[in-house]
Short mmCIF file of C-alpha atoms in Angstrom, two decimals:
data_model
loop_
_atom_site.label_atom_id
_atom_site.label_comp_id
_atom_site.label_asym_id
_atom_site.label_seq_id
_atom_site.Cartn_x
_atom_site.Cartn_y
_atom_site.Cartn_z
CA MET A 1 0.00 0.00 0.00
CA LEU A 2 1.07 3.57 -0.73
CA LEU A 3 0.13 6.41 1.57
CA LEU A 4 0.11 9.67 -0.37
CA ALA A 5 0.04 13.24 0.86
CA ARG A 6 -1.44 15.64 -1.66
CA ARG A 7 -1.70 19.31 -0.88
CA THR A 8 -5.27 19.10 0.47
CA ASP A 9 -5.95 15.40 0.98
CA LEU A 10 -4.42 12.07 1.99
CA ARG A 11 -4.88 8.89 -0.03
CA ARG A 12 -4.38 5.15 0.24
CA ILE A 13 -3.29 3.50 -2.99
CA SER A 14 -3.51 -0.27 -3.34
CA LEU A 15 -0.47 -2.00 -4.83
CA ASP A 16 -2.41 -5.27 -5.02
CA THR A 17 -4.78 -4.20 -7.80
CA PRO A 18 -3.79 -3.76 -11.47
CA ASP A 19 -5.30 -0.27 -11.65
CA PHE A 20 -3.70 0.90 -8.37
CA THR A 21 -7.03 1.94 -6.84
CA ASP A 22 -6.79 5.02 -4.63
CA ILE A 23 -9.06 6.00 -1.74
CA ILE A 24 -9.25 9.47 -0.21
CA LEU A 25 -9.06 9.44 3.59
CA GLN A 26 -11.93 11.25 5.28
CA VAL A 27 -9.85 13.79 7.19
CA ASP A 28 -11.03 17.40 7.45
CA ASP A 29 -9.10 20.64 7.12
CA ILE A 30 -5.93 19.52 5.36
CA ARG A 31 -4.46 22.76 4.06
CA HIS A 32 -0.97 21.91 2.79
CA ALA A 33 0.17 18.39 3.65
CA ILE A 34 3.83 17.69 2.90
CA ALA A 35 5.46 14.71 4.62
CA ILE A 36 3.81 11.45 5.64
CA ASP A 37 4.81 8.35 7.62
CA TYR A 38 3.12 5.36 9.24
CA ASP A 39 3.28 3.61 12.61
CA PRO A 40 2.87 -0.14 11.99
CA VAL A 41 2.19 -0.89 15.66
CA GLU A 42 -0.88 1.27 16.33
CA GLY A 43 -1.84 1.90 12.71
CA TYR A 44 -1.67 5.69 12.70
CA ILE A 45 -0.67 7.83 9.73
CA TYR A 46 1.36 10.91 10.66
CA TRP A 47 1.69 13.94 8.41
CA THR A 48 2.92 17.53 8.45
CA ASP A 49 0.82 20.50 7.35
CA ASP A 50 2.79 23.55 6.25
CA ASP A 51 -0.19 25.91 6.22
CA VAL A 52 -1.66 24.93 9.58
CA LYS A 53 1.92 24.64 10.93
CA ALA A 54 1.24 21.40 12.73
CA ILE A 55 1.87 17.66 12.79
CA ARG A 56 -1.26 15.53 12.76
CA ARG A 57 -2.25 11.86 12.81
CA SER A 58 -5.22 9.63 12.05
CA LEU A 59 -6.01 5.97 11.56
CA LEU A 60 -5.85 4.43 8.07
CA ASP A 61 -9.53 5.11 7.42
CA GLY A 62 -9.16 8.77 8.43
CA SER A 63 -10.87 8.33 11.80
CA ASP A 64 -9.52 9.51 15.16
CA ALA A 65 -7.76 12.50 13.58
CA GLN A 66 -5.67 14.39 16.12
CA PHE A 67 -3.17 17.23 16.34
CA VAL A 68 0.17 15.99 17.71
CA VAL A 69 2.40 19.10 17.57
CA THR A 70 0.97 22.61 17.14
CA SER A 71 3.49 25.05 18.63
CA GLN A 72 6.83 26.32 17.30
CA VAL A 73 6.31 24.60 13.96
CA ASN A 74 7.24 26.68 10.92
CA HIS A 75 7.89 24.63 7.76
CA PRO A 76 7.83 20.94 8.75
CA ASP A 77 9.26 19.23 5.68
CA GLY A 78 10.15 15.70 6.82
CA ILE A 79 8.72 13.23 9.33
CA ALA A 80 9.73 9.78 10.58
CA VAL A 81 8.24 7.33 13.09
CA ASP A 82 10.43 5.29 15.44
CA TRP A 83 8.12 2.31 15.75
CA ILE A 84 10.29 0.63 18.42
CA ALA A 85 10.91 3.47 20.90
CA ARG A 86 7.55 5.14 20.06
CA ASN A 87 9.03 8.50 19.09
CA LEU A 88 8.31 10.91 16.25
CA TYR A 89 11.08 12.86 14.48
CA TRP A 90 10.72 15.79 12.11
CA THR A 91 12.74 18.35 10.19
CA ASP A 92 11.72 22.00 10.03
CA THR A 93 13.26 24.14 7.31
CA GLY A 94 11.80 27.27 8.89
CA THR A 95 13.29 26.83 12.36
CA ASP A 96 16.26 24.86 10.94
CA ARG A 97 15.87 22.15 13.53
CA ILE A 98 15.46 18.43 13.90
CA GLU A 99 13.13 17.65 16.79
CA VAL A 100 11.61 14.63 18.49
CA THR A 101 8.52 13.97 20.56
CA ARG A 102 6.64 10.96 21.81
CA LEU A 103 4.04 9.72 19.34
CA ASN A 104 1.31 11.41 21.38
CA GLY A 105 3.10 14.78 21.31
CA THR A 106 4.55 14.75 24.83
CA MET A 107 8.22 15.11 25.91
CA ARG A 108 9.26 17.25 22.97
CA LYS A 109 12.98 17.95 22.48
CA ILE A 110 15.25 19.78 20.02
CA LEU A 111 17.96 17.35 18.88
CA ILE A 112 19.89 19.36 16.28
CA SER A 113 19.78 23.12 15.73
CA GLU A 114 23.26 23.94 14.41
CA ASP A 115 24.62 23.76 10.86
CA LEU A 116 21.22 23.04 9.34
CA ASP A 117 20.33 25.12 6.29
CA GLU A 118 17.35 23.50 4.52
CA PRO A 119 16.70 20.15 6.26
CA ARG A 120 14.25 18.08 4.26
CA ALA A 121 13.82 14.28 4.29
CA ILE A 122 14.42 12.23 7.44
CA VAL A 123 14.46 8.43 7.85
CA LEU A 124 15.28 6.19 10.81
CA ASP A 125 17.06 2.93 11.47
CA PRO A 126 15.77 2.27 15.01
CA VAL A 127 17.44 -1.12 15.32
CA ALA A 128 20.89 0.31 14.61
CA GLY A 129 20.06 3.52 16.47
CA TYR A 130 20.58 6.01 13.61
CA MET A 131 18.69 8.78 11.89
CA TYR A 132 19.56 10.07 8.41
CA TRP A 133 18.47 13.33 6.81
CA THR A 134 18.98 15.46 3.73
CA ASP A 135 19.78 19.17 3.51
CA TRP A 136 19.27 21.01 0.20
CA GLY A 137 20.79 24.29 1.37
CA GLU A 138 23.83 26.16 0.08
CA VAL A 139 26.02 23.13 0.79
CA PRO A 140 23.70 20.18 0.06
CA LYS A 141 24.42 17.04 2.03
CA ILE A 142 23.14 13.83 3.55
CA GLU A 143 23.95 13.34 7.22
CA ARG A 144 23.62 10.71 9.93
CA ALA A 145 23.44 10.93 13.71
CA ASP A 146 22.48 8.75 16.63
CA LEU A 147 18.80 8.86 17.51
CA ASP A 148 19.61 11.29 20.33
CA GLY A 149 21.27 13.70 17.88
CA MET A 150 24.81 12.87 18.96
CA GLU A 151 27.71 11.50 16.85
CA ARG A 152 26.77 13.52 13.78
CA VAL A 153 28.47 12.48 10.52
CA VAL A 154 28.29 13.84 6.96
CA MET A 155 27.65 10.87 4.65
CA VAL A 156 27.55 12.70 1.28
CA ASN A 157 28.37 16.32 0.40
CA THR A 158 29.50 16.12 -3.23
CA SER A 159 27.54 16.15 -6.50
CA LEU A 160 24.25 16.94 -4.79
CA GLY A 161 21.67 19.59 -5.66
CA TRP A 162 18.26 19.28 -4.02
CA PRO A 163 18.25 15.89 -2.27
CA ASN A 164 14.52 15.76 -1.61
CA GLY A 165 13.97 12.05 -1.00
CA LEU A 166 15.67 9.49 1.23
CA ALA A 167 14.97 5.80 1.89
CA LEU A 168 16.70 2.95 3.71
CA ASP A 169 16.96 -0.66 2.60
CA TYR A 170 17.28 -2.46 5.93
CA ASP A 171 17.81 -5.90 4.40
CA GLU A 172 20.61 -4.94 2.03
CA ARG A 173 21.99 -2.11 4.22
CA LYS A 174 21.75 0.56 1.55
CA ILE A 175 20.68 4.22 1.38
CA TYR A 176 18.76 5.53 -1.63
CA TRP A 177 18.07 9.17 -2.41
CA GLY A 178 16.36 11.23 -5.09
CA ASP A 179 17.71 14.61 -6.19
CA ALA A 180 15.37 17.16 -7.80
CA LYS A 181 18.21 19.27 -9.21
CA THR A 182 20.63 16.65 -10.56
CA ASP A 183 17.55 14.62 -11.62
CA LYS A 184 19.01 11.35 -10.38
CA ILE A 185 18.23 8.49 -8.04
CA GLU A 186 21.40 7.28 -6.36
CA VAL A 187 22.36 4.57 -3.89
CA MET A 188 25.23 3.80 -1.54
CA ASN A 189 26.00 1.40 1.27
CA MET A 190 25.09 2.47 4.79
CA ASP A 191 28.79 2.93 5.58
CA GLY A 192 29.02 5.52 2.78
CA SER A 193 30.83 3.32 0.27
CA GLY A 194 29.77 2.13 -3.17
CA ARG A 195 27.91 5.22 -4.36
CA ARG A 196 26.35 4.81 -7.81
CA VAL A 197 23.55 6.18 -9.99
CA LEU A 198 20.44 4.01 -10.35
CA VAL A 199 18.25 6.29 -12.53
CA GLU A 200 19.20 9.49 -14.39
CA ASP A 201 16.57 9.91 -17.10
CA LYS A 202 13.16 11.64 -17.08
CA LEU A 203 13.23 12.72 -13.44
CA PRO A 204 12.32 16.42 -13.68
CA HIS A 205 11.40 17.04 -10.02
CA ILE A 206 11.43 14.24 -7.44
CA PHE A 207 9.77 15.06 -4.12
CA GLY A 208 8.20 12.21 -2.12
CA PHE A 209 10.40 9.10 -1.94
CA THR A 210 9.98 5.68 -0.31
CA LEU A 211 11.13 2.06 -0.59
CA LEU A 212 9.22 -1.19 -0.15
CA GLY A 213 10.55 -4.62 -1.04
CA ASP A 214 12.31 -4.47 -4.41
CA TYR A 215 10.89 -1.12 -5.49
CA ILE A 216 11.56 2.56 -4.91
CA TYR A 217 8.52 4.82 -5.31
CA TRP A 218 8.52 8.57 -5.81
CA THR A 219 6.32 11.53 -6.64
CA ASP A 220 7.29 13.98 -9.38
CA TRP A 221 5.94 17.52 -9.33
CA GLN A 222 6.46 18.28 -13.01
CA ARG A 223 5.24 14.95 -14.39
CA ARG A 224 2.38 14.90 -11.84
CA SER A 225 3.06 11.23 -11.38
CA ILE A 226 3.90 8.46 -8.98
CA GLU A 227 6.46 6.07 -10.42
CA ARG A 228 8.50 3.15 -9.22
CA VAL A 229 11.78 1.53 -10.20
CA HIS A 230 13.16 -1.91 -9.41
CA LYS A 231 16.18 -1.41 -7.18
CA ARG A 232 18.29 -3.98 -9.04
CA SER A 233 17.06 -4.08 -12.64
CA ALA A 234 16.25 -0.32 -12.80
CA GLU A 235 13.04 -1.17 -14.70
CA ARG A 236 10.49 1.65 -14.30
CA GLU A 237 6.69 1.76 -14.15
CA PHE A 238 4.02 4.44 -13.73
CA ILE A 239 1.66 3.97 -10.77
CA ILE A 240 -0.44 7.13 -11.22
CA ASP A 241 -0.18 9.78 -13.93
CA GLN A 242 -1.58 13.31 -14.25
CA LEU A 243 -2.45 13.83 -10.58
CA PRO A 244 -1.51 17.35 -9.39
CA ASP A 245 -0.27 18.55 -6.00
CA LEU A 246 1.67 15.40 -5.14
CA MET A 247 3.77 15.67 -2.00
CA GLY A 248 5.06 13.00 0.40
CA LEU A 249 4.81 9.25 -0.04
CA LYS A 250 5.08 6.19 2.23
CA ALA A 251 5.02 2.59 1.01
CA THR A 252 4.06 -0.04 3.57
CA TYR A 253 2.67 -3.54 3.98
CA VAL A 254 -0.36 -3.65 6.26
CA HIS A 255 -1.19 -6.88 8.09
CA LYS A 256 -2.73 -7.90 11.41
CA THR A 257 0.43 -9.59 12.62
CA PHE A 258 2.53 -6.99 14.45
CA GLY A 259 0.61 -4.88 16.92
CA GLU A 260 -2.68 -3.87 15.34
CA SER A 261 -1.22 -3.70 11.84
CA ALA A 262 2.23 -4.10 10.39
CA ASP A 263 4.79 -3.26 7.80
CA ARG A 264 6.60 -6.53 7.12
CA THR A 265 9.84 -4.66 6.53
CA THR A 266 9.71 -2.90 9.88
CA ALA A 267 8.37 -5.98 11.62
CA ALA A 268 11.37 -7.94 10.38
CA ALA A 269 13.70 -5.17 11.47
CA ALA A 270 12.05 -5.08 14.88
CA THR A 271 12.73 -8.77 15.44
CA CYS A 272 16.45 -8.60 14.69
CA ALA A 273 19.09 -9.96 17.05
CA SER A 274 18.46 -9.19 20.71
CA THR A 275 21.81 -7.45 21.03
CA SER A 276 20.80 -4.96 18.34
CA LEU A 277 17.47 -4.39 20.04
CA ARG A 278 19.15 -3.81 23.38
CA ALA A 279 21.45 -1.28 21.75
CA SER A 280 18.45 0.37 20.10
CA SER A 281 16.58 0.53 23.40
CA ALA A 282 19.57 2.14 25.08
CA ALA A 283 19.81 4.70 22.28
CA ALA A 284 16.09 5.39 22.54
CA ARG A 285 16.30 5.98 26.28
CA SER A 286 19.20 8.37 25.76
CA VAL A 287 17.01 10.58 23.53
CA TRP A 288 15.31 11.81 26.70
CA SER A 289 18.44 11.94 28.88
CA SER A 290 21.14 13.58 26.71
CA SER A 291 21.62 17.28 26.07
CA PRO A 292 20.40 18.77 22.78
CA THR A 293 22.95 19.95 20.21
#
């Protein structure tokens, strides 16, 4: 399933039907949705709204819509759910911060507020204890830090333009990103090695970006489309064409096997070796005990 944020609505798109049927969620007062993510444990969709200046959530059918964060939000561009530690991370290109809160909006904390120009996409590896984000500012880059904001490392800072999209392949330990200025989709190993171009043709303006199984999905503002590419063969396919106001995108499996509903990818990650989970739990606890940067 794809979860799509358009400017004024949210949609579920089935990947199990040949025509990729889409359903509009019955959520009121969406003014300018941008980023979207999903919690596979409780089944909530989280999204940012740039006009309302808030972070909101609802269930998959649009019910139980709630405001999660409503204060000191300027331009929330990226959002990511830590489904293990039950935290919510976001980037704000107005305040130039990366912040975290509990999934219900309590215990908010600024993690990073220095040397951020235009922070955009953010993704998490809760098992390993890392967050990754893109910055499309004057010196575009992709960075990594521990989940508490410490141990910050620049992963990529060359041959980038507007790195709008970011996705992690947990199984193969790779990082994918889409760049709306260089018009490329690239990939590298999670240690920063092996960088290469996957797609570099007919990508006029990538924005939303997500990975599920063997495919990378993205939205394109100029083509008004959702497309996907096979991560190994580089074979491409249109999912939806000629749909305006496309913003963020999240691909997920939904099943009644991990909490109330589950993403098989995240469920598999969450059942990794106990040593990794213990390390992740320690990192998660330190989010609320360490000093902000």
